[in-house]
Short mmCIF file of C-alpha atoms and ligand atoms in Angstrom, two decimals:
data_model
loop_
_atom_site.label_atom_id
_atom_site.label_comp_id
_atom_site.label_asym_id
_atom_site.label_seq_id
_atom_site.Cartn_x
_atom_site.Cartn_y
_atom_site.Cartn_z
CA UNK F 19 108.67 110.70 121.32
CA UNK F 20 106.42 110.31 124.48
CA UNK F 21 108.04 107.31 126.22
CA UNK F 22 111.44 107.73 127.79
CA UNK F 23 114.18 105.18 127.34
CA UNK F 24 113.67 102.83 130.44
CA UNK F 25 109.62 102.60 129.41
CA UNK F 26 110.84 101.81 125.85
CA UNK F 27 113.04 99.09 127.44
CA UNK F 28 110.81 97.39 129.23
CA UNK F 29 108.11 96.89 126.59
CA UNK F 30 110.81 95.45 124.46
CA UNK F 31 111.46 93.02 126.62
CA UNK F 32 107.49 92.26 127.65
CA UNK F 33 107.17 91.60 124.01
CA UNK F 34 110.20 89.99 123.52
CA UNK F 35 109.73 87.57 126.58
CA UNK F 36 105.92 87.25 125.35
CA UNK F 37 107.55 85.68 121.90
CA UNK F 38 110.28 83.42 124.03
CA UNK F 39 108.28 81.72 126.65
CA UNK F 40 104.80 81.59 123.72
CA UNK F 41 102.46 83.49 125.78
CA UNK F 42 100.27 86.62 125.14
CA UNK F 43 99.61 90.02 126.88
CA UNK F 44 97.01 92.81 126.75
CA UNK F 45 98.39 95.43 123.94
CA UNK F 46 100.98 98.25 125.20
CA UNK F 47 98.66 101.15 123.64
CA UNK F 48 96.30 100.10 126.66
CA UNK F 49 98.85 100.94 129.22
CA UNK F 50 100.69 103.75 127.04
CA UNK F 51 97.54 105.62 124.96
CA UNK F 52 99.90 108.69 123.86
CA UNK F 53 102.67 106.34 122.74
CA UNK F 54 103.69 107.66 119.32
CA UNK F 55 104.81 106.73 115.93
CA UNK F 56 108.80 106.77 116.75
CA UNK F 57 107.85 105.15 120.51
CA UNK F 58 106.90 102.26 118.35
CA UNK F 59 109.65 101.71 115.97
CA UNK F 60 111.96 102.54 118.75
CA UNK F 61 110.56 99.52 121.11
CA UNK F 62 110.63 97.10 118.08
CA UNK F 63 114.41 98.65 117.76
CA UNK F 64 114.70 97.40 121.30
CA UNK F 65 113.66 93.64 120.57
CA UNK F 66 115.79 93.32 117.65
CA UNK F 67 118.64 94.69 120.32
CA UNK F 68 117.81 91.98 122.55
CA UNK F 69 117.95 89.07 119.67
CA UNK F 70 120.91 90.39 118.51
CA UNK F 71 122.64 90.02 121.98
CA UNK F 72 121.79 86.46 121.87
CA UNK F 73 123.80 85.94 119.01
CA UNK F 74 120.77 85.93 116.34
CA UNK F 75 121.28 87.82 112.92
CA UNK F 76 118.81 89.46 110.65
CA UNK F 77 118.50 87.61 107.68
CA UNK F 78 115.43 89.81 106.29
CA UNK F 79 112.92 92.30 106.40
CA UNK F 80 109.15 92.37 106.12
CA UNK F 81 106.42 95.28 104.93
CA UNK F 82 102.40 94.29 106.51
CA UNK F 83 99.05 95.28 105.74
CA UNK F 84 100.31 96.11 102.56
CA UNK F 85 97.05 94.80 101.05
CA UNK F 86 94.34 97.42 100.55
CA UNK F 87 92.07 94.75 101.90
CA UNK F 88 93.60 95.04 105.14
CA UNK F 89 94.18 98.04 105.63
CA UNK F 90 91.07 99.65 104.69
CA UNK F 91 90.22 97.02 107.44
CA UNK F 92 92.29 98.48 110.38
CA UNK F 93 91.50 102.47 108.61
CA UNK F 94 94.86 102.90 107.88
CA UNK F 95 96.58 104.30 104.50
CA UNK F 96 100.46 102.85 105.36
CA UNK F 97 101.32 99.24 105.70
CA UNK F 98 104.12 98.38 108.78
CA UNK F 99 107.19 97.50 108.68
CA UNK F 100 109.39 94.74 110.70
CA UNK F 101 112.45 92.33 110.72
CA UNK F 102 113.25 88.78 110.58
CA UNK F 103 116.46 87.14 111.99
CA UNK F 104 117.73 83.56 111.46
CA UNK F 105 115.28 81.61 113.94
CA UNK F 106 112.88 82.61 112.15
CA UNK F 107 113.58 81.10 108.59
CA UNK F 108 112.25 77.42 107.87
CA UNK F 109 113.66 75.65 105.55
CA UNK F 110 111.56 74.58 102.36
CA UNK F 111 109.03 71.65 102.72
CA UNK F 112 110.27 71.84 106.87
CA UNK F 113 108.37 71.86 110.24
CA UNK F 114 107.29 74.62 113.01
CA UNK F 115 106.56 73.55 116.40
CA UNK F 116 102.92 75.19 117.28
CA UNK F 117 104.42 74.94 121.19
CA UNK F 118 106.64 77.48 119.81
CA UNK F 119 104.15 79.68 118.96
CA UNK F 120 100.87 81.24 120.52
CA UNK F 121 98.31 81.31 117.55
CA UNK F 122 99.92 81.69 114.46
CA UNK F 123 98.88 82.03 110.94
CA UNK F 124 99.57 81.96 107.89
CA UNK F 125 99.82 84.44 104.73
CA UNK F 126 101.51 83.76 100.77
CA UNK F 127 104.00 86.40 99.96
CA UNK F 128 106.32 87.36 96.95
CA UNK F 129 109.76 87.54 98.35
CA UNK F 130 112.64 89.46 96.88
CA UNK F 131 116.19 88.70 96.98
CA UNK F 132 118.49 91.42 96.70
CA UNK F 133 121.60 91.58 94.96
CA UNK F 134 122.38 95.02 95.81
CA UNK F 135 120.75 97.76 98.81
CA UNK F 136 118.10 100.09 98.52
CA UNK F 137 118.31 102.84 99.80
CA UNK F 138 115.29 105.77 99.45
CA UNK F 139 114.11 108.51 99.57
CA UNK F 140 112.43 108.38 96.16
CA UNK F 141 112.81 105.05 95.80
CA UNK F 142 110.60 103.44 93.26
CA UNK F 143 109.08 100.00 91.81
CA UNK F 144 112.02 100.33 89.13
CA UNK F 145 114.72 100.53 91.46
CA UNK F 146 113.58 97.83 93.14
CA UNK F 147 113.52 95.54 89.84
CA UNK F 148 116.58 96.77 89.29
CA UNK F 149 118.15 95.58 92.83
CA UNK F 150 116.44 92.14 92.83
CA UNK F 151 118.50 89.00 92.14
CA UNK F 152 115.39 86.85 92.07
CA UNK F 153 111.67 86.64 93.57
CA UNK F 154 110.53 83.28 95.38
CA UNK F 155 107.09 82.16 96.68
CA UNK F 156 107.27 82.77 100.66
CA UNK F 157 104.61 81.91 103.41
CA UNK F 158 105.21 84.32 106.38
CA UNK F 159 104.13 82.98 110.08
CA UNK F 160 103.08 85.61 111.82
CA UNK F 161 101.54 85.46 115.48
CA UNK F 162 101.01 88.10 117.29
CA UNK F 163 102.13 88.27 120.66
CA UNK F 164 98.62 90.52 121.06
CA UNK F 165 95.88 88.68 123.33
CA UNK F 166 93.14 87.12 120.70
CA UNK F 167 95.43 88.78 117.74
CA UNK F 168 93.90 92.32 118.72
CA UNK F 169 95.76 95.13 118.69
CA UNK F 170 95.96 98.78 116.97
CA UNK F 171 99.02 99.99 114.77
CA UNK F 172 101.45 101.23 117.11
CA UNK F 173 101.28 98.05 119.51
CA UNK F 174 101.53 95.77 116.19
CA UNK F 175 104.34 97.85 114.83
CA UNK F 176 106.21 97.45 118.47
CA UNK F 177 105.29 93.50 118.32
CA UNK F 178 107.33 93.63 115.21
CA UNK F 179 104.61 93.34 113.07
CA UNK F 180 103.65 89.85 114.30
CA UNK F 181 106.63 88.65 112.68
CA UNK F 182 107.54 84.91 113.99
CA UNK F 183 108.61 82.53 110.84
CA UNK F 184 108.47 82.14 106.98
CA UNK F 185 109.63 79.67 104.97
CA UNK F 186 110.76 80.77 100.93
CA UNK F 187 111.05 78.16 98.11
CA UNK F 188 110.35 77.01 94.83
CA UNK F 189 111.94 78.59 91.44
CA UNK F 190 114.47 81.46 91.64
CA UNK F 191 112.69 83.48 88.88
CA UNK F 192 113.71 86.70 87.22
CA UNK F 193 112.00 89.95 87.85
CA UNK F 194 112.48 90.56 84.57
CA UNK F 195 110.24 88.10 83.76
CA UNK F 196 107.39 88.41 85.41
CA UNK F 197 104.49 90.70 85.45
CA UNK F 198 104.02 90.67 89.10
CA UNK F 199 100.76 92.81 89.32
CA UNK F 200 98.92 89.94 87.35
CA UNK F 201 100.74 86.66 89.38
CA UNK F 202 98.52 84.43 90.76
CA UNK F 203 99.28 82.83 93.91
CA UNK F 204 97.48 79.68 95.50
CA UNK F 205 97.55 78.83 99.46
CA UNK F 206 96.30 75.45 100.31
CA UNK F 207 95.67 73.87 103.61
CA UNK F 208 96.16 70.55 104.03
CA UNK F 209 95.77 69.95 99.87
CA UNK F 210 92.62 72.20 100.06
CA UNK F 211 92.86 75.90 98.46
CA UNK F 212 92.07 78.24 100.96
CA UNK F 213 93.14 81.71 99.36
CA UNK F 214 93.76 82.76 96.09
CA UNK F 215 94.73 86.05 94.96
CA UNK F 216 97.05 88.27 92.56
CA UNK F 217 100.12 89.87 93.18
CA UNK F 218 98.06 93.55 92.54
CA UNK F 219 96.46 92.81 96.03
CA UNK F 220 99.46 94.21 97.38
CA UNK F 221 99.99 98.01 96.74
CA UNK F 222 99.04 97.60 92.83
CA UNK F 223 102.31 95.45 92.90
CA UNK F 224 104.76 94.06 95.68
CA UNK F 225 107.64 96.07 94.44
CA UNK F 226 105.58 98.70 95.49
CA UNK F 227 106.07 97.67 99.23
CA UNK F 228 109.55 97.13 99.08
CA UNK F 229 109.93 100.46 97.51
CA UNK F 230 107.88 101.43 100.91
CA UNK F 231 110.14 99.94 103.05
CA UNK F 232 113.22 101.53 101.69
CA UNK F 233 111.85 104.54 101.89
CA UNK F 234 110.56 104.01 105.48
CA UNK F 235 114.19 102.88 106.22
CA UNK F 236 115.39 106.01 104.43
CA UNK F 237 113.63 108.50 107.39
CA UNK F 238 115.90 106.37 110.08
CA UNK F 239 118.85 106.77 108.20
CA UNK F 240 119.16 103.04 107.37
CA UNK F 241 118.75 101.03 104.20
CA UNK F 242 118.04 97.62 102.57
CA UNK F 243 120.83 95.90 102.64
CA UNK F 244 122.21 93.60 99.70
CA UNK F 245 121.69 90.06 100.08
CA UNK F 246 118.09 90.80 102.04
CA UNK F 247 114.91 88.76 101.82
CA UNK F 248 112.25 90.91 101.97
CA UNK F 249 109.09 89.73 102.26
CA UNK F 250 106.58 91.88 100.64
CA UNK F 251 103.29 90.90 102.32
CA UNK F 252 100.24 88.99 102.35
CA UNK F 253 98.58 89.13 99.31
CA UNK F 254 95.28 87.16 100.89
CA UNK F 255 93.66 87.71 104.56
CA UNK F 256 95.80 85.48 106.89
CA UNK F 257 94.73 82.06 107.65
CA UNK F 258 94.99 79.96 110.96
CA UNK F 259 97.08 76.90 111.62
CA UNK F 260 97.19 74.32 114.32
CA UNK F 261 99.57 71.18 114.73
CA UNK F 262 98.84 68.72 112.03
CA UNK F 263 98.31 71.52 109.22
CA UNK F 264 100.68 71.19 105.94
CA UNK F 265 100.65 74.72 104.11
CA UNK F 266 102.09 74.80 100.27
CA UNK F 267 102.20 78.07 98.27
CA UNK F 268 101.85 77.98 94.50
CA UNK F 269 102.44 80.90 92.16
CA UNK F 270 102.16 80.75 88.90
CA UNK F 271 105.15 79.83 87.18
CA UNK F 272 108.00 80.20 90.11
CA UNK F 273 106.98 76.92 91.86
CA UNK F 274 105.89 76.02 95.46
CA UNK F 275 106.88 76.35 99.20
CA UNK F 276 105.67 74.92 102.32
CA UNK F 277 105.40 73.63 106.09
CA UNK F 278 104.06 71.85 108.56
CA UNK F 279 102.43 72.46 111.49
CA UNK F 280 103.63 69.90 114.29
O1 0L1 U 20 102.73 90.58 107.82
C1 0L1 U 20 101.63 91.14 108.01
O2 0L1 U 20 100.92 91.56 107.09
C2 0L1 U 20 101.11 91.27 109.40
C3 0L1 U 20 101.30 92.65 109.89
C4 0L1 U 20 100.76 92.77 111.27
C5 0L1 U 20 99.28 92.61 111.35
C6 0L1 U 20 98.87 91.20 111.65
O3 0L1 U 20 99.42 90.57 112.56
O4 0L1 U 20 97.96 90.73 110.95
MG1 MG U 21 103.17 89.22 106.20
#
């Protein structure tokens, strides 16, 4: 690591205040070029710390630019990985404040339940099937707390991955029963579609990136635990919001979520 502990401290909380009070800042890489891999995870370690000393609870986990799309965009070969606690889960068909929020947007996402943890190295699409209870539809919210949503890897992987809400609904469905390299998946905007995609989009298949993540997990010594939602990524290029929007995912045969924008 190249940052020492009070540096890695107060970036947590930059970011973490950034994401309370809704307002943006230049990325940390500009300030700390020869931050490293480890510097990152460790200063998104730090603003789960802080959450968690406020009482909030993780309730999930999220892998990002798991798409090849996106990150043959940023010229990277590994997606990121982040967490989600309790203020950030919407219920179905239920509102976000934009005040909340500096300029977020949207992506559709296959979400996995687990009914037991995952725990890699070696972990596989297989073991994955095996550990999920059910799959949803899920829109994640991200919104990064990055000036004009610019950043590089390190800063997005400190800014926890733009995590900032999701919302899962529709039809508990079966792994088993679903050939999720070929799902189709529908976002509209306001009753208009405005990305369509398959599940394949992500990694060849999302179980793919939740196999990732476990195995991420598996180099800090941690796991997925059972009863996780993990949000496997966005399948289509993220799309903007602003108060007044009403989002609905559709995939094909597990139902619909959404939210609204007030
Ligand atoms: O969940 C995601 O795919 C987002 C990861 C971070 C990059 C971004 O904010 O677009
Ligand atoms: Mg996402």
């Amino acid at each position: 690591m190249k940052l020492d502990a009070r540096t890695i401290a107060d970036l947590a909380a930059r970011l973490d205040d950034c994401q309370r009070e809704a307002r943006d800042t230049t990325k940390i890489t500009d300030d700390h070029p020869d931050m490293d891999w480890d510097d990152a995870y460790a200063i998104q370690h730090g603003i789960l710390h802080r959450k968690l000393a406020r009482g909030r609870r993780v309730v999930g986990l999220k892998a990002g630019l798991t798409s090849l799309a996106k990150m043959k965009q940023m010229g990277v070969t590994s997606p990121v990985f982040g967490f989600m606690t309790d203020d950030y889960a919407v219920p179905d068909c239920g509102e976000v404040q934009v005040a909340g929020l500096i300029h977020p947007k949207v992506e559709p996402e296959i979400a996995f339940v687990l009914k037991s943890a995952l725990r890699g190295p070696g972990c596989h699409v297989g073991a994955v099937l095996a550990a999920t209870e059910y799959l949803l539809p899920g829109i994640e919210v991200i919104d990064s707390r990055y000036r004009d949503f610019k950043f590089d890897l390190k800063s997005v992987i400190a800014d926890n991955t733009s995590a900032s809400r999701f919302v899962v609904g529709g039809v508990p469905t079966q792994a088993s029963g679903v050939d999720l390299s070929t799902l189709g998946v529908i976002m509209e905007k306001n009753g208009e579609a405005v990305a369509m995609g398959v599940g394949a989009a992500v990694l060849g298949n999302p179980a793919s990136a939740v196999a990732m993540l476990a195995n991420h997990l598996a180099s800090r010594g941690e796991e997925i635990p059972a009863g996780a939602i993990v949000l496997s990524g966005g399948i289509t290029e993220a799309v903007a919001v602003a108060a007044g929007d009403t989002v609905t995912l559709r995939v094909h045969g597990m139902g619909s979520t959404s939210l609204r924008f007030v």
